[in-house]
Short mmCIF file of C-alpha atoms in Angstrom, two decimals:
data_model
loop_
_atom_site.label_atom_id
_atom_site.label_comp_id
_atom_site.label_asym_id
_atom_site.label_seq_id
_atom_site.Cartn_x
_atom_site.Cartn_y
_atom_site.Cartn_z
CA MET A 28 43.26 12.85 11.59
CA GLU A 29 41.15 14.30 14.23
CA THR A 30 42.63 14.84 17.48
CA ILE A 31 40.73 13.42 20.57
CA GLN A 32 40.50 16.12 23.42
CA ASN A 33 41.42 15.22 26.85
CA PRO A 34 38.24 15.83 29.00
CA ARG A 35 40.03 16.84 31.91
CA VAL A 36 41.44 19.85 29.75
CA SER A 37 38.36 20.94 27.48
CA GLY A 38 35.56 20.43 29.97
CA SER A 39 33.65 17.83 28.09
CA VAL A 40 32.00 15.05 29.64
CA PRO A 41 34.27 13.80 32.57
CA SER A 42 35.60 10.41 33.00
CA GLU A 43 34.47 7.91 35.62
CA PRO A 44 37.35 8.48 38.02
CA ASP A 45 36.52 12.32 37.80
CA ALA A 46 32.62 11.83 38.43
CA VAL A 47 33.25 9.68 41.44
CA ARG A 48 35.51 12.53 43.04
CA GLU A 49 32.88 15.12 42.35
CA LYS A 50 30.15 13.08 44.27
CA GLN A 51 32.58 12.56 47.09
CA ASN A 52 33.26 16.27 47.19
CA SER A 53 29.43 17.09 46.99
CA PHE A 54 29.11 14.59 49.99
CA ARG A 55 31.50 16.33 52.02
CA LEU A 56 30.07 19.64 51.55
CA GLY A 57 26.55 18.37 52.33
CA HIS A 58 27.72 16.78 55.44
CA GLY A 59 29.32 20.09 56.41
CA ASN A 60 26.48 21.80 55.78
CA LEU A 61 24.40 19.28 57.91
CA LYS A 62 26.80 19.91 60.95
CA GLU A 63 26.31 23.99 60.52
CA LYS A 64 22.75 23.34 60.72
CA GLN A 65 22.94 21.08 63.76
CA ALA A 66 25.27 23.71 65.40
CA THR A 67 22.70 26.56 64.66
CA ALA A 68 19.68 24.25 65.99
CA PHE A 69 21.56 22.98 68.99
CA PRO A 70 23.54 26.25 70.12
CA HIS A 71 24.51 25.18 73.47
CA ASP A 72 25.80 21.48 72.58
CA SER A 73 27.84 20.32 69.38
CA ASN A 74 26.17 16.92 69.82
CA PRO A 75 22.47 17.20 69.30
CA VAL A 76 21.70 13.50 70.12
CA ARG A 77 23.30 14.20 73.61
CA SER A 78 21.78 17.53 74.25
CA ARG A 79 18.05 15.90 73.55
CA SER A 80 18.72 13.16 75.94
CA TRP A 81 16.33 12.70 78.98
CA ILE A 82 18.41 15.17 81.18
CA TYR A 83 18.19 17.74 78.63
CA HIS A 84 14.28 17.56 78.37
CA ALA A 85 14.25 17.35 82.44
CA TYR A 86 16.58 20.54 82.72
CA THR A 87 13.98 22.43 79.84
CA LEU A 88 10.99 21.76 82.18
CA TYR A 89 12.77 22.86 85.11
CA LEU A 90 13.78 26.08 83.32
CA PHE A 91 10.23 26.65 82.47
CA THR A 92 9.22 26.45 86.13
CA CYS A 93 12.22 27.49 88.33
CA ASP A 94 11.06 31.17 88.74
CA GLY A 95 7.57 29.70 90.26
CA LEU A 96 8.80 27.11 92.38
CA LEU A 97 8.93 29.37 95.42
CA CYS A 98 5.66 31.38 94.64
CA VAL A 99 3.44 28.39 93.58
CA VAL A 100 4.74 25.04 94.61
CA THR A 101 6.53 25.85 97.92
CA LEU A 102 3.67 28.35 98.85
CA GLY A 103 0.91 26.11 98.05
CA TYR A 104 2.11 23.12 100.03
CA MET A 105 2.92 25.47 102.95
CA PHE A 106 -0.71 26.81 102.91
CA ALA A 107 -2.03 23.42 102.71
CA VAL A 108 -0.18 22.14 105.75
CA PRO A 109 -1.23 24.25 108.19
CA SER A 110 -4.92 24.36 107.26
CA ALA A 111 -5.02 20.68 107.15
CA LEU A 112 -3.60 20.32 110.55
CA CYS A 113 -6.54 22.84 111.74
CA GLY A 114 -9.27 20.92 109.61
CA GLN A 115 -11.73 21.26 112.29
CA LYS A 116 -11.48 25.17 112.28
CA LEU A 117 -12.05 25.14 108.58
CA GLY A 118 -15.03 22.58 108.69
CA PHE A 119 -13.16 19.73 107.32
CA GLY A 120 -14.37 17.68 110.33
CA ALA A 121 -11.11 16.48 111.66
CA ASN A 122 -7.49 17.49 112.16
CA MET A 123 -5.13 15.56 109.91
CA SER A 124 -1.73 14.11 111.59
CA LEU A 125 1.46 14.95 110.26
CA PHE A 126 1.71 11.12 109.28
CA GLU A 127 -1.16 11.50 106.99
CA ILE A 128 0.11 15.01 105.74
CA LEU A 129 3.67 12.99 104.89
CA CYS A 130 1.93 10.26 102.94
CA LYS A 131 0.21 12.76 100.52
CA THR A 132 2.97 15.31 100.12
CA PRO A 133 4.51 13.82 96.96
CA VAL A 134 1.10 13.77 95.09
CA VAL A 135 0.36 17.29 96.62
CA LEU A 136 3.81 18.68 95.12
CA LEU A 137 3.04 16.92 91.97
CA TRP A 138 -0.33 18.57 91.45
CA SER A 139 0.98 22.13 92.22
CA TRP A 140 4.17 21.47 89.87
CA THR A 141 2.36 20.05 87.02
CA HIS A 142 -0.26 22.85 86.89
CA LEU A 143 2.72 25.31 87.24
CA LEU A 144 4.28 24.08 84.26
CA MET A 145 1.24 24.13 82.34
CA PHE A 146 0.68 27.71 83.06
CA GLU A 147 4.26 28.51 82.38
CA VAL A 148 4.64 26.76 79.03
CA GLN A 149 1.34 28.49 77.92
CA ASN A 150 2.71 31.96 79.16
CA GLN A 151 6.19 31.77 77.57
CA TYR A 152 5.47 30.32 74.26
CA THR A 153 3.66 33.18 72.60
CA PRO A 154 5.67 35.65 70.47
CA GLY A 155 5.20 38.60 72.70
CA ALA A 156 6.28 36.68 75.63
CA MET A 157 9.40 35.41 73.81
CA GLN A 158 10.21 39.05 73.05
CA GLU A 159 9.80 40.03 76.56
CA ASP A 160 11.98 37.28 77.61
CA ARG A 161 14.80 38.10 75.45
CA VAL A 162 15.15 41.36 77.32
CA ASN A 163 14.60 40.04 80.95
CA LYS A 164 15.17 36.09 80.89
CA ALA A 165 16.90 35.01 77.77
CA TRP A 166 17.87 31.80 79.50
CA ARG A 167 14.31 30.50 79.31
CA PRO A 168 14.04 27.58 77.04
CA LEU A 169 12.35 29.49 74.11
CA PRO A 170 14.65 32.42 73.94
CA SER A 171 17.63 30.18 74.27
CA GLN A 172 16.46 27.74 71.52
CA ARG A 173 16.30 24.50 73.85
CA LEU A 174 12.99 23.72 71.98
CA THR A 175 10.78 25.22 69.26
CA THR A 176 7.57 27.05 69.63
CA ALA A 177 5.71 23.88 67.90
CA GLU A 178 7.49 21.64 70.47
CA ALA A 179 6.23 24.11 73.17
CA SER A 180 2.75 23.68 71.80
CA TRP A 181 2.80 19.81 71.70
CA LEU A 182 4.10 19.71 75.33
CA LEU A 183 1.15 22.28 76.41
CA TYR A 184 -1.38 20.04 74.59
CA GLY A 185 -0.08 16.82 76.53
CA LEU A 186 -0.30 18.65 79.87
CA TYR A 187 -3.77 19.22 79.54
CA PRO A 188 -5.15 15.84 80.02
CA ILE A 189 -2.06 15.03 82.55
CA VAL A 190 -3.38 17.61 84.97
CA VAL A 191 -7.19 16.72 84.55
CA LEU A 192 -6.46 12.93 84.97
CA LEU A 193 -4.33 13.64 88.16
CA SER A 194 -6.96 16.15 89.69
CA VAL A 195 -9.62 13.24 89.20
CA TYR A 196 -7.31 10.73 90.78
CA SER A 197 -6.03 12.97 93.71
CA GLY A 198 -8.59 15.61 94.12
CA GLY A 199 -8.44 19.36 93.03
CA LEU A 200 -10.45 18.88 90.04
CA GLY A 201 -12.46 22.33 90.48
CA PRO A 202 -9.39 24.41 90.91
CA CYS A 203 -7.74 22.52 88.11
CA LEU A 204 -10.38 23.55 85.64
CA LEU A 205 -10.61 26.91 86.82
CA GLU A 206 -6.93 27.41 86.53
CA ILE A 207 -7.05 26.10 82.90
CA PHE A 208 -9.80 28.80 82.17
CA THR A 209 -7.76 31.65 83.84
CA SER A 210 -4.57 30.44 82.09
CA PHE A 211 -6.25 30.83 78.52
CA TRP A 212 -7.79 34.08 79.49
CA TYR A 213 -4.64 35.39 80.41
CA ASN A 214 -2.40 34.09 77.79
CA GLU A 215 -4.62 33.42 74.96
CA TRP A 216 -7.52 35.80 75.32
CA HIS A 217 -5.46 38.77 75.95
CA GLY A 218 -6.46 38.94 79.79
CA ALA A 219 -3.03 40.47 80.46
CA GLU A 220 -3.52 43.50 78.24
CA SER A 221 -5.66 45.48 81.03
CA PRO A 222 -3.87 46.00 84.38
CA LEU A 223 -7.09 45.44 86.30
CA LEU A 224 -8.27 42.32 84.39
CA ARG A 225 -4.80 41.05 84.48
CA THR A 226 -4.44 41.54 88.30
CA LEU A 227 -8.04 40.01 88.84
CA ILE A 228 -6.98 36.97 86.73
CA ASN A 229 -3.51 36.58 88.62
CA ALA A 230 -5.68 36.58 92.12
CA VAL A 231 -8.16 33.94 90.64
CA GLY A 232 -5.34 32.02 89.51
CA TRP A 233 -3.25 32.01 92.61
CA ALA A 234 -6.25 31.12 94.70
CA CYS A 235 -6.61 27.83 92.70
CA LEU A 236 -2.99 26.97 93.10
CA LEU A 237 -3.69 27.37 96.75
CA ALA A 238 -7.31 25.74 96.83
CA GLY A 239 -5.94 22.63 94.74
CA PRO A 240 -3.10 21.42 97.23
CA LEU A 241 -5.48 22.09 100.25
CA GLU A 242 -8.01 20.06 98.45
CA VAL A 243 -5.96 17.21 97.67
CA LEU A 244 -4.46 17.12 101.04
CA ALA A 245 -7.79 17.67 103.34
CA VAL A 246 -10.67 16.65 100.96
CA GLY A 247 -9.23 14.18 98.35
CA SER A 248 -10.75 12.75 95.24
CA GLY A 249 -14.56 13.22 94.86
CA GLY A 250 -14.97 16.20 97.51
CA SER A 251 -14.79 19.65 97.01
CA LEU A 252 -13.53 22.62 99.10
CA LEU A 253 -16.84 24.56 97.91
CA SER A 254 -18.70 22.23 100.45
CA HIS A 255 -16.59 24.00 103.11
CA PRO A 256 -17.81 27.72 103.55
CA ARG A 257 -15.09 28.87 105.99
CA ALA A 258 -12.48 27.42 103.79
CA VAL A 259 -13.65 29.29 100.78
CA GLN A 260 -13.68 32.53 102.85
CA TRP A 261 -10.14 31.74 103.99
CA LEU A 262 -9.14 31.50 100.36
CA ALA A 263 -11.03 34.70 99.40
CA LEU A 264 -9.10 36.61 101.84
CA PHE A 265 -5.59 35.31 99.98
CA ALA A 266 -7.30 36.23 96.68
CA PHE A 267 -7.78 39.83 97.91
CA ALA A 268 -4.27 39.98 99.35
CA ASP A 269 -3.01 39.01 95.94
CA PHE A 270 -5.27 41.27 93.84
CA THR A 271 -4.08 44.36 95.88
CA THR A 272 -0.35 43.56 96.21
CA ILE A 273 0.71 41.01 93.40
CA HIS A 274 1.93 44.10 91.31
CA THR A 275 5.07 44.06 93.56
CA GLN A 276 6.39 41.42 91.02
CA ASP A 277 5.94 43.88 88.32
CA PHE A 278 8.82 46.27 89.52
CA ARG A 279 11.44 43.90 88.62
CA ASP A 280 10.17 43.42 84.87
CA LEU A 281 9.62 46.97 83.82
CA ASP A 282 11.76 46.97 80.94
CA GLY A 283 10.37 43.71 79.58
CA ASP A 284 6.75 45.11 80.18
CA ARG A 285 7.94 48.20 78.15
CA ALA A 286 9.19 46.12 75.30
CA ARG A 287 6.16 43.78 75.27
CA GLY A 288 3.89 46.86 75.34
CA ARG A 289 2.16 45.44 78.61
CA ARG A 290 0.26 47.64 80.69
CA THR A 291 1.06 46.89 84.25
CA VAL A 292 -0.14 48.87 87.43
CA PRO A 293 3.32 50.61 88.00
CA LEU A 294 3.55 51.65 84.26
CA VAL A 295 -0.29 52.73 84.39
CA VAL A 296 -0.76 54.45 87.40
CA GLY A 297 3.25 55.55 87.97
CA ASP A 298 5.84 54.20 90.31
CA ASN A 299 5.42 55.83 93.34
CA PRO A 300 1.32 55.37 93.56
CA ALA A 301 1.66 51.68 92.80
CA ARG A 302 4.14 51.55 95.62
CA TRP A 303 1.81 53.21 98.18
CA ILE A 304 -1.12 51.21 97.17
CA ILE A 305 0.81 47.93 98.36
CA VAL A 306 1.71 49.85 101.65
CA VAL A 307 -1.89 50.31 102.38
CA ALA A 308 -2.97 47.03 101.05
CA VAL A 309 -0.37 45.25 103.56
CA LEU A 310 -2.17 47.06 106.30
CA VAL A 311 -5.55 46.15 105.58
CA CYS A 312 -5.18 42.58 104.48
CA SER A 313 -2.93 41.98 107.78
CA GLY A 314 -5.90 43.54 109.90
CA LEU A 315 -8.53 41.46 107.92
CA ALA A 316 -6.52 37.84 108.43
CA THR A 317 -6.14 38.72 112.13
CA ALA A 318 -9.68 39.57 112.48
CA PHE A 319 -10.80 36.43 110.58
CA TRP A 320 -9.14 34.11 113.21
CA HIS A 321 -10.17 36.51 116.23
CA LEU A 322 -6.66 37.14 117.31
CA ASP A 323 -5.61 40.15 119.52
CA VAL A 324 -2.57 42.67 118.73
CA THR A 325 -0.38 39.88 119.57
CA GLY A 326 -1.33 37.85 116.43
CA PHE A 327 -1.60 41.10 114.49
CA LEU A 328 2.19 41.36 114.86
CA LEU A 329 3.08 38.52 112.89
CA PRO A 330 1.80 39.51 109.56
CA ALA A 331 2.41 43.32 110.20
CA SER A 332 6.14 42.61 111.10
CA THR A 333 6.76 40.75 107.99
CA GLY A 334 4.64 43.13 105.85
CA SER A 335 6.64 46.16 107.25
CA VAL A 336 9.87 44.71 106.24
CA MET A 337 8.51 44.24 102.67
CA VAL A 338 7.05 47.79 102.10
CA CYS A 339 10.27 49.42 103.57
CA SER A 340 12.50 47.49 100.86
CA LEU A 341 9.71 48.66 98.44
CA LEU A 342 9.66 52.18 99.53
CA PHE A 343 13.62 52.84 100.42
CA ASN A 344 15.53 50.38 98.10
CA ARG A 345 14.13 51.40 94.49
CA THR A 346 16.66 49.71 92.66
CA LEU A 347 16.40 46.22 90.23
CA LYS A 348 18.17 44.39 93.10
CA GLY A 349 15.70 45.91 95.83
CA ASP A 350 12.91 45.30 93.52
CA LYS A 351 13.74 41.51 93.19
CA LEU A 352 14.28 41.46 97.14
CA SER A 353 10.76 43.30 97.91
CA TRP A 354 9.29 40.28 95.74
CA LYS A 355 10.78 37.57 97.97
CA LEU A 356 9.99 39.56 100.85
CA TRP A 357 6.18 39.49 99.80
CA SER A 358 6.54 35.69 100.11
CA VAL A 359 7.65 35.97 103.52
CA TRP A 360 4.65 38.13 104.27
CA ILE A 361 2.34 35.79 102.46
CA ILE A 362 3.78 32.81 104.45
CA SER A 363 2.91 34.63 107.92
CA PHE A 364 -0.72 34.40 107.36
CA TYR A 365 -0.38 30.53 106.97
CA PHE A 366 0.37 30.24 110.85
CA LEU A 367 -2.66 32.10 111.72
CA PRO A 368 -5.13 29.09 111.82
CA LEU A 369 -2.87 27.69 114.23
CA MET A 370 -3.15 30.80 116.60
CA GLY A 371 -6.55 31.32 115.97
CA THR A 372 -10.29 29.90 117.22
#
C-alpha cells in the first residue's frame, strides 16, 4: 500500500490554503517595497500624496527663485518706478502718477518673477548645475529631490509660452525674447564657460530684466523702449556697470565653481586682481551715472558713498560671510543709481 506524502512535509504541490497564504505574504512584501520606494522618492515626507500638493509645488517654485528675488524682481521694480516717475526726462512724453504705477504693479512683478523662474529652472536643471548646487546649495529643488530633471524640463517648456504671451499682453516683448535667447546661450550653448562671454551675457540678460519692467510700466503693450533713445542709453549704462562688477557674486561661490570647472573672473585672473577691478569700476560707473544726469559733486556722493561701503567690505572682509555681505551691498550700490533721475535734468 502506497503512502500518500503530506505536501507540507515533502515540498510537493501546496494545498489551497497554503497557496493563499503565499499570495498574501507576497502582497505584503510588495507593499513594503512600494513604501520603501516612496520614501526614497520623497525623502522629505513619508506621505507622497501630501508632499505633492499645491503647497508643495508652490514652495518648489519659490526655492527655484528665492536667490534672485532681490537682485531681479525687487531691483527691476525699483528701477522702473523712478524712471516712470521721470518719464519726460527719458523721452516717454509724460510722467506717470503714483496711482498709475500702483495699478500696474502686480503685472510688473509678475513679468519679472516669471522671467526669473524661466532662467533659474534652465540654469539649475543641467547635470553640471546640480553638481555645483550639491556643494553650495543642496536645498534647491533638484539636489534635494523635490522634483526630477524630467519634471524640471516640462516646467521649462511650459514657461516659454507663458512668458511670451504675458509680454504680448502687458508689454516687454523685446526684452522677453532677448532674455530667452541669452538664457539659452548661457545655459545650453555653453556661454558660461568663458569668463568674458559669461560676464557679457550676464550684462545683457540683466539689462533685459530691467528693461522689461520699465517697458511694462511706462510704455505698455505694443510699444518698445527702442523708440526712446535716452532710456536705451540709461539702460546701457546699467549693462556696463553689471559687466564690470557682476563678478562680485562669484567670490561667495568659489567652491562650487571649482567643482563644476567653471572659469569665473576670480578663478581666472586671481582673487586680488578681480577685487580691484570692481573698485575701479565702481568709481568709473558712479562718475558716468552722475554725468549722464548732469549732476554736481552732491549727486556723485550718493553712488560713491554706497559704492565705497561695498568695496571696503570686498577688500577688507575676505571671508565667505564677508563676500556674501559684499554681494548684498552691491545691490545697494546699484539701487543708489535709481534715484539719480529724480535729482537730474
